[in-house]
């Protein structure tokens, strides 16, 4: 016997337009309620001298019943011959925007409720816009409370015309539009004889005609790398790449590629905790892999299978965001973007459009995104990230934004945009694909040298003592037993980079890229590399970060930061011994120095 399909449906709409009533009616009329529940609620209403409402079947919280509104996203379960359904009732009040987003983000399709008597409200437009931004394209417009307008076709057609014109502007084409009376049970689980002019489906038929999303198992393989574990006890030399499978399936022997690095290997075994190895890994499994070819990868990379549709990589993305932070979302400030297992620095590049959920106005020209506003934005990350767009795989398109250690917003990625590092990134991926892997692993080098390879960039204005500090730091780290090297910029520019400097027009981007390649080789050998650069910019850093795969620590020397760089440390004291102590402490805190 084949298992029935599962589907998540969300019901949204303006407050009091009948969402909870519709859900209650569906449960009651499909005999999906626990035995005695309907009579219990009727008796409760009688004792409290309140008229019975089907919404009370769902509004279980005391505060919700006393206020007559739905506060959280209620869930209910019922079955048809075709499917098992989870119906999510999302709040309509502006104050409960966050809860509505949480509910709607899990849905495959939506019912959008409109009161036939009140007509299209601003919330009706806002909720439709939010469903659009969440990537929910299967929508049925349910024009409710037809009993209050005497089941008048003219009223129905007027509301339908107005709402469809609005939906067309935000590129939504509903699959169905239907008239109902949820309270009276008309056109809910069977066609109503009160509206002979309507020849379409009832709500229950509409639900069964929605299409289920493609099974996660049939989608391309995706697994964000949560961590890489190295075992040494009792001769165990396994390196296990761990994470939770988001979509797709995987088997031993398959060739995999990690993004954004582009490194490849073959799966040796699929490992699980305290159990024999598996023959196949499936979605939602927390799992580990050993690899045939030992490659250096880091937390946050996206694991996929060679030959399947690959994820996108970029450091500029178009995104729809929901802002919930107390402080405005503004350009020029550093935030953190968390997607999958990756966490990267991020800036708001520009705002393309905003909807305000407090006054429901919209604008294309705004300097910042305020609390409870919904915006279309372009974001810039400080290094490339791997992701899918919401149209391809919704789960790996979603992210949250962290401000001051709190989640202040969330959203979905709608497109990967061109960035300055695209060609450089493609070159780095090709390099990684062709890379000759040493028999000595990076973990062995880390253990041998008691340090993690790191690039330390001392920058700032001219004449602040960068070179002197770099050489003193090199000497100090060497005396402490570190594998360290200071590479002066002149040593590079007139050697490996000699042909990048032609007269008075040096190819600055190529100089940085080529320097990054040299640094990457030295870091692969397990070294701590120290370099100096005058006035390093954010653009310079991003080029370095695209090419260099290990840690980069940027230290600014001087009282005032005069470029757009966001350094990891700023040293304002000219005393070299004190500066060296501060740098050494930083290296210990971030794990670059292990002992």
XYZ file of C-alpha atoms in Angstrom:
595
model
C 0.000 0.000 0.000
C 1.440 3.355 -1.070
C 1.857 6.048 1.556
C -0.417 9.045 1.026
C 1.026 12.424 0.178
C 1.678 15.035 2.893
C 1.032 18.740 2.350
C 1.343 21.904 4.448
C -1.279 24.576 3.744
C -1.309 28.040 5.352
C -4.423 30.181 5.766
C -3.774 33.929 5.843
C -5.852 37.080 5.653
C -7.085 40.166 7.458
C -8.223 39.770 11.054
C -11.835 38.578 11.393
C -12.057 37.480 7.779
C -12.726 33.915 8.905
C -9.478 31.952 8.850
C -9.973 30.073 12.119
C -13.636 29.526 11.345
C -12.732 27.899 8.040
C -10.244 25.606 9.757
C -12.727 24.666 12.442
C -15.353 23.958 9.835
C -12.979 21.757 7.842
C -12.221 19.729 10.967
C -15.852 19.410 11.971
C -17.263 18.616 8.538
C -14.590 16.017 7.719
C -15.078 14.277 11.098
C -11.441 15.017 11.998
C -12.119 16.255 15.538
C -11.417 14.156 18.628
C -14.575 12.483 19.863
C -16.671 14.856 21.942
C -14.599 17.960 21.107
C -17.367 19.738 19.223
C -19.896 19.153 22.012
C -17.340 20.250 24.606
C -16.743 23.593 22.913
C -20.489 24.150 22.434
C -21.053 23.495 26.151
C -18.194 25.872 27.112
C -19.778 28.615 25.020
C -23.202 27.954 26.617
C -21.805 28.175 30.146
C -20.029 31.430 29.337
C -23.066 32.860 27.537
C -21.083 33.198 24.336
C -22.345 32.339 20.874
C -20.668 29.225 19.518
C -18.004 29.793 16.863
C -16.085 27.173 14.913
C -12.947 29.252 15.474
C -13.036 28.217 19.147
C -12.138 24.703 18.068
C -8.677 26.059 17.306
C -8.226 29.081 19.524
C -7.259 27.014 22.526
C -5.275 29.686 24.365
C -7.244 31.584 27.009
C -5.914 34.933 25.838
C -6.926 34.168 22.275
C -10.538 33.365 23.171
C -10.864 36.427 25.396
C -9.635 38.716 22.620
C -11.334 36.866 19.788
C -8.147 36.787 17.684
C -5.511 34.199 16.778
C -2.124 35.009 18.332
C 0.115 32.102 17.374
C 0.194 29.918 14.291
C -2.285 27.157 15.112
C -1.884 23.798 13.395
C -4.468 21.161 12.701
C -4.387 17.831 10.953
C -6.962 16.143 8.765
C -7.060 13.639 5.943
C -8.698 13.183 2.598
C -8.532 10.078 0.466
C -5.651 11.675 -1.408
C -3.570 13.364 1.313
C -2.659 13.962 4.935
C -2.844 17.710 5.581
C -1.304 20.064 8.071
C -3.263 23.332 8.010
C -1.528 26.386 9.490
C -3.627 29.324 10.661
C -1.421 32.422 10.471
C -2.340 35.512 12.530
C -3.751 38.536 10.736
C -2.811 41.267 13.212
C 0.198 43.439 12.391
C 1.691 42.790 15.846
C 1.937 39.080 15.074
C 3.878 39.445 11.823
C 6.759 37.276 13.073
C 4.406 34.382 13.866
C 2.757 34.630 10.477
C 6.104 34.486 8.701
C 7.057 31.409 10.742
C 3.852 29.638 9.762
C 3.824 30.615 6.109
C 7.480 29.697 5.554
C 6.649 26.005 6.060
C 3.753 25.951 3.610
C 3.557 24.565 0.081
C 0.307 26.367 -0.752
C -1.940 29.042 0.745
C -5.593 29.967 1.161
C -6.000 33.743 1.197
C -9.207 34.757 2.976
C -11.228 37.881 2.149
C -14.475 39.018 3.772
C -17.053 39.507 0.997
C -18.764 42.276 2.984
C -15.620 44.206 3.997
C -13.844 43.567 0.713
C -10.117 43.810 0.034
C -8.245 45.321 2.987
C -4.686 46.569 3.250
C -3.768 43.445 5.198
C -5.147 41.361 2.334
C -2.623 43.030 0.045
C 0.207 42.803 2.578
C -0.299 39.089 3.219
C -0.364 38.338 -0.496
C 2.857 40.295 -0.934
C 4.492 38.363 1.891
C 3.425 35.022 0.426
C 4.978 36.140 -2.837
C 8.228 37.021 -1.066
C 8.253 33.642 0.674
C 8.076 31.994 -2.721
C 4.627 30.440 -2.242
C 3.078 30.389 -5.693
C 0.121 28.020 -5.183
C -2.616 30.283 -3.867
C -6.392 30.055 -3.727
C -8.405 33.192 -2.965
C -11.325 32.306 -0.679
C -14.005 35.009 -0.599
C -15.736 34.283 2.696
C -18.919 35.382 4.495
C -21.038 35.202 1.368
C -24.032 34.661 3.697
C -23.667 38.284 4.863
C -24.158 39.555 1.294
C -27.018 37.175 0.491
C -24.771 35.031 -1.720
C -24.786 37.845 -4.285
C -22.724 37.032 -7.403
C -22.227 40.747 -8.172
C -20.505 41.327 -4.817
C -18.329 38.271 -5.347
C -17.268 39.357 -8.836
C -16.445 42.882 -7.641
C -14.172 41.649 -4.831
C -12.600 39.061 -7.123
C -11.832 41.653 -9.841
C -10.262 44.125 -7.392
C -8.055 41.509 -5.751
C -6.911 39.827 -8.950
C -5.817 43.211 -10.320
C -3.634 43.700 -7.240
C -2.206 40.175 -7.360
C -1.274 40.665 -10.983
C 0.923 43.626 -9.983
C 2.974 41.413 -7.666
C 3.181 38.558 -10.177
C 0.788 36.200 -8.403
C -1.755 34.233 -10.412
C -4.058 32.317 -8.054
C -4.919 28.797 -9.111
C -8.455 29.128 -7.741
C -10.930 31.803 -6.619
C -14.047 30.583 -4.814
C -16.971 31.940 -2.751
C -17.765 30.350 0.635
C -19.517 30.819 3.918
C -17.277 29.181 6.491
C -19.705 29.770 9.366
C -22.644 28.247 7.485
C -20.493 25.522 5.931
C -21.331 26.538 2.350
C -18.861 25.369 -0.302
C -16.417 23.997 2.284
C -16.502 20.192 1.974
C -19.225 19.996 -0.684
C -20.642 22.339 -3.302
C -23.249 24.804 -2.083
C -26.781 25.013 -3.481
C -26.953 28.624 -2.236
C -24.690 29.780 -5.091
C -25.895 28.035 -8.251
C -24.086 30.676 -10.307
C -20.713 29.259 -9.128
C -19.656 26.117 -10.992
C -16.176 25.640 -9.496
C -14.778 23.474 -6.694
C -15.378 23.575 -2.962
C -12.488 24.193 -0.526
C -11.810 20.496 0.049
C -11.565 19.827 -3.694
C -9.284 22.839 -4.123
C -6.902 21.482 -1.486
C -6.678 18.129 -3.266
C -5.965 19.913 -6.555
C -2.895 21.716 -5.202
C 0.330 20.067 -6.331
C 2.795 18.705 -3.780
C 6.345 19.958 -3.868
C 8.900 17.637 -5.348
C 10.013 15.068 -2.781
C 13.170 16.092 -0.939
C 14.733 12.792 -1.959
C 14.258 13.644 -5.641
C 15.914 17.055 -5.357
C 19.655 17.678 -5.851
C 21.809 16.628 -2.903
C 22.550 19.399 -0.407
C 24.284 19.197 2.953
C 25.770 22.210 4.762
C 29.012 21.130 6.451
C 28.459 21.498 10.179
C 31.980 20.429 11.171
C 34.930 18.203 10.290
C 36.013 15.771 13.015
C 39.446 14.161 13.261
C 39.898 10.978 15.307
C 43.255 9.804 16.683
C 42.461 7.433 19.562
C 43.449 3.744 19.198
C 44.832 4.255 15.721
C 41.565 5.710 14.396
C 42.636 8.133 11.644
C 39.198 9.005 10.254
C 38.282 12.542 9.204
C 34.493 12.791 9.225
C 32.598 15.535 7.406
C 29.403 16.007 9.416
C 26.086 17.718 8.815
C 22.364 17.260 8.257
C 21.181 16.343 4.773
C 18.723 18.936 3.478
C 17.711 17.352 0.166
C 18.671 14.453 -2.094
C 20.246 11.095 -1.368
C 23.853 9.909 -1.368
C 25.712 6.590 -1.466
C 29.317 5.458 -0.954
C 31.451 5.832 -4.061
C 29.746 8.960 -5.369
C 31.899 11.956 -6.279
C 31.039 15.063 -4.297
C 31.963 18.726 -4.632
C 31.988 21.378 -1.910
C 30.951 24.971 -2.583
C 32.104 27.696 -2.717
C 35.619 26.164 -2.689
C 34.935 23.736 -5.563
C 36.992 20.966 -3.928
C 36.118 17.399 -4.885
C 36.410 13.948 -3.367
C 34.602 10.586 -3.309
C 32.480 9.285 -0.442
C 34.202 6.352 1.241
C 31.678 5.536 3.990
C 28.488 7.028 5.412
C 28.915 7.143 9.175
C 26.307 7.490 11.926
C 26.804 7.676 15.668
C 27.084 4.342 17.462
C 25.783 2.308 14.509
C 27.155 0.475 11.440
C 27.850 2.518 8.265
C 24.824 3.192 6.036
C 24.319 2.304 2.387
C 22.336 5.477 1.645
C 21.940 8.894 3.251
C 18.521 10.582 3.055
C 17.017 13.999 3.862
C 16.897 15.107 7.519
C 19.557 12.579 8.564
C 22.298 13.948 10.831
C 25.184 12.128 9.286
C 28.935 11.930 8.651
C 31.122 10.980 5.699
C 34.658 9.748 5.314
C 36.339 10.682 2.037
C 38.641 8.781 -0.294
C 40.735 11.852 -1.195
C 41.644 13.878 1.907
C 40.785 17.536 1.221
C 40.704 20.569 3.491
C 37.181 21.925 3.831
C 35.613 24.127 6.469
C 32.336 24.570 8.312
C 29.703 26.278 6.212
C 30.565 24.817 2.816
C 27.757 23.189 0.849
C 28.235 19.551 -0.105
C 26.664 18.441 -3.399
C 27.061 15.588 -5.880
C 29.022 15.968 -9.095
C 26.697 15.838 -12.104
C 23.630 17.126 -10.251
C 22.415 20.715 -10.402
C 24.964 22.745 -8.494
C 24.203 25.431 -5.916
C 24.947 29.048 -6.676
C 27.907 30.919 -5.207
C 28.166 34.693 -4.871
C 29.029 37.498 -2.504
C 26.207 39.717 -3.843
C 22.644 38.459 -3.579
C 19.132 39.723 -4.195
C 16.941 38.885 -1.226
C 13.547 39.465 0.342
C 13.945 40.211 4.040
C 11.649 40.597 7.035
C 13.106 43.015 9.583
C 12.239 42.458 13.242
C 15.136 44.253 14.948
C 14.647 47.206 17.261
C 17.272 49.175 15.344
C 16.803 49.921 11.656
C 18.492 47.811 8.978
C 20.885 50.319 7.415
C 23.637 50.427 4.760
C 27.175 50.923 6.001
C 26.803 48.739 9.095
C 28.263 45.265 9.520
C 25.790 42.475 10.263
C 26.137 38.691 10.220
C 24.263 36.491 7.782
C 23.648 32.875 8.822
C 22.695 30.401 6.119
C 22.959 26.661 6.585
C 26.018 26.219 8.807
C 27.760 29.338 7.450
C 28.051 32.665 9.246
C 29.577 35.592 7.345
C 29.851 39.334 7.709
C 27.325 41.164 5.587
C 26.290 44.673 4.555
C 23.098 46.080 3.099
C 24.087 47.421 -0.323
C 20.740 48.936 -1.317
C 16.998 48.810 -0.729
C 14.880 48.198 -3.811
C 11.460 48.416 -2.163
C 9.795 48.359 1.258
C 6.353 47.523 2.652
C 5.608 48.945 6.088
C 3.543 46.559 8.178
C 2.461 49.211 10.687
C 0.848 51.614 8.211
C 0.900 49.224 5.215
C 2.408 51.847 2.927
C 4.996 50.940 0.302
C 7.916 52.891 -1.041
C 10.811 52.354 -3.411
C 12.989 55.114 -1.938
C 14.037 54.551 1.632
C 17.335 54.887 3.441
C 16.734 52.085 5.955
C 14.396 49.210 6.747
C 12.411 49.672 9.961
C 11.001 47.186 12.409
C 8.207 44.994 11.001
C 8.965 46.117 7.473
C 9.328 43.799 4.514
C 11.940 44.744 1.920
C 13.540 43.700 -1.322
C 17.273 44.262 -0.897
C 20.705 43.644 -2.345
C 23.156 42.265 0.226
C 26.955 41.960 0.111
C 28.837 39.332 2.091
C 32.530 39.579 2.899
C 33.190 36.222 1.261
C 31.332 33.979 -1.197
C 28.528 31.819 0.147
C 26.824 28.765 -1.370
C 23.032 28.676 -1.638
C 20.036 27.961 -3.845
C 17.380 30.449 -4.874
C 13.899 30.021 -3.436
C 12.582 28.825 -6.799
C 15.108 25.969 -6.900
C 15.348 24.677 -3.310
C 13.514 26.766 -0.730
C 15.270 25.328 2.329
C 18.777 26.306 1.238
C 17.637 29.781 0.169
C 16.578 30.869 3.664
C 18.794 32.855 6.023
C 18.717 34.964 9.169
C 20.471 38.244 9.934
C 22.188 38.756 13.292
C 22.640 42.213 14.820
C 24.292 42.617 18.223
C 24.102 38.868 18.935
C 20.340 38.733 18.295
C 18.410 37.510 15.277
C 17.029 40.743 13.851
C 15.697 39.575 10.506
C 15.297 36.737 8.098
C 14.627 36.161 4.449
C 15.058 34.237 1.247
C 17.538 34.582 -1.609
C 15.895 35.277 -4.950
C 18.973 35.631 -7.187
C 22.762 35.440 -7.310
C 24.187 38.718 -8.641
C 27.435 39.398 -10.434
C 30.257 40.565 -8.222
C 33.801 41.773 -8.773
C 35.273 38.472 -7.641
C 33.302 36.179 -9.947
C 36.135 35.440 -12.400
C 38.625 35.151 -9.561
C 36.316 32.728 -7.757
C 35.959 30.601 -10.884
C 39.749 30.494 -11.171
C 40.096 29.467 -7.522
C 37.550 26.683 -7.993
C 39.453 25.367 -11.008
C 42.673 25.525 -8.980
C 41.053 23.521 -6.188
C 39.767 20.950 -8.670
C 43.285 20.473 -10.091
C 45.054 20.709 -6.727
C 47.600 17.972 -6.018
C 46.755 16.830 -2.514
C 49.715 16.058 -0.257
C 49.871 12.853 1.761
C 50.466 15.105 4.755
C 47.048 16.423 5.828
C 46.395 19.906 7.152
C 45.388 18.342 10.498
C 48.797 16.701 10.767
C 50.488 20.041 10.096
C 48.297 21.762 12.689
C 49.201 19.110 15.251
C 52.892 19.186 14.328
C 53.285 22.981 14.486
C 50.683 23.511 17.256
C 49.141 26.288 15.185
C 46.511 26.848 12.525
C 47.684 28.455 9.294
C 46.770 32.146 9.350
C 47.371 35.227 7.246
C 47.994 38.344 9.325
C 47.620 41.586 7.348
C 48.979 44.709 9.047
C 47.470 47.741 7.346
C 46.880 51.440 7.888
C 48.215 54.723 6.527
C 51.835 55.187 5.504
C 54.523 55.808 8.112
C 52.798 54.114 11.068
C 55.474 51.467 11.563
C 53.760 48.530 9.867
C 56.983 46.936 8.607
C 58.784 47.300 11.901
C 55.890 45.775 13.816
C 55.654 42.933 11.275
C 59.328 42.045 11.669
C 59.212 42.268 15.460
C 56.092 40.072 15.481
C 57.808 37.540 13.215
C 60.804 37.389 15.569
C 58.603 37.032 18.650
C 56.514 34.207 17.145
C 59.649 32.427 15.901
C 61.175 32.629 19.381
C 57.986 31.017 20.693
C 58.542 28.073 18.339
C 56.080 29.121 15.635
C 56.363 28.348 11.931
C 56.143 31.945 10.727
C 57.273 34.151 7.841
C 57.096 37.861 7.052
C 56.670 38.607 3.352
C 57.424 42.201 2.477
C 55.353 43.632 -0.327
C 58.498 44.515 -2.270
C 59.609 40.872 -2.170
C 56.386 39.977 -3.927
C 55.890 42.933 -6.294
C 59.303 42.710 -7.926
C 59.272 38.908 -8.075
C 56.082 36.942 -8.665
C 54.157 40.158 -9.302
C 56.737 41.865 -11.512
C 54.633 41.716 -14.694
C 51.574 43.186 -12.952
C 53.290 46.555 -12.585
C 53.537 48.311 -15.953
C 54.642 51.913 -15.724
C 52.242 54.007 -13.691
C 49.198 51.790 -14.276
C 49.550 48.643 -12.194
C 46.848 45.987 -12.435
C 45.798 46.247 -8.803
C 43.222 43.452 -8.887
C 45.709 41.032 -10.469
C 48.352 42.044 -7.937
C 46.037 41.190 -5.050
C 44.860 37.964 -6.719
C 48.387 36.775 -7.400
C 49.499 37.696 -3.900
C 46.559 35.655 -2.582
C 47.710 32.619 -4.559
C 51.214 32.885 -3.102
C 49.780 33.274 0.387
C 47.484 30.305 -0.146
C 50.449 28.062 -0.956
C 52.320 29.165 2.163
C 49.258 28.675 4.334
C 48.709 25.217 2.875
C 52.161 24.395 4.234
C 50.842 25.226 7.719
C 52.512 28.619 8.128
C 51.546 31.820 9.912
C 52.194 34.454 7.241
C 52.594 38.139 8.072
C 52.267 40.836 5.386
C 51.894 44.583 5.321
C 49.688 46.697 3.066
C 48.970 50.404 3.005
C 45.306 51.380 3.184
C 43.729 47.953 2.599
C 40.143 48.314 1.352
C 37.141 46.040 1.663
C 37.414 45.262 -2.054
C 41.054 44.193 -1.600
C 40.055 41.988 1.319
C 37.280 40.289 -0.645
C 39.685 39.404 -3.454
C 42.096 37.948 -0.880
C 39.286 36.028 0.806
C 38.164 34.579 -2.517
C 41.629 33.160 -3.207
C 42.906 32.406 0.310
C 41.095 29.551 2.013
C 42.520 29.845 5.514
C 41.988 32.458 8.212
C 42.761 36.111 7.447
C 43.244 38.523 10.357
C 43.244 42.210 9.401
C 44.881 44.570 11.904
C 44.656 48.335 11.419
C 47.445 50.510 12.825
C 46.550 54.094 13.645
C 43.971 56.237 15.414
C 41.603 56.580 12.464
C 40.434 53.942 9.975
C 40.566 55.764 6.632
C 39.209 53.076 4.274
C 36.000 51.002 4.236
C 37.726 47.968 5.757
C 36.314 46.416 8.948
C 39.445 45.161 10.718
C 39.534 42.357 13.251
C 41.667 44.555 15.494
C 42.692 48.201 15.654
C 45.959 49.183 17.351
C 46.178 52.837 18.333
C 49.143 52.563 20.701
C 52.560 53.100 19.112
C 54.267 50.888 21.716
C 55.443 47.800 19.817
C 55.722 45.432 22.782
C 52.145 46.149 23.805
C 50.914 45.685 20.201
C 52.682 42.326 19.923
C 51.078 41.135 23.179
C 47.658 42.118 21.875
C 48.210 40.276 18.590
C 49.460 37.152 20.377
C 46.394 37.184 22.632
C 44.171 37.463 19.567
C 45.889 34.466 17.950
C 45.323 32.410 21.121
C 41.676 33.448 21.414
C 40.800 32.574 17.817
C 42.647 29.260 17.942
C 45.465 30.119 15.519
C 47.978 29.256 18.251
C 47.134 26.035 20.055
C 49.745 25.850 22.787
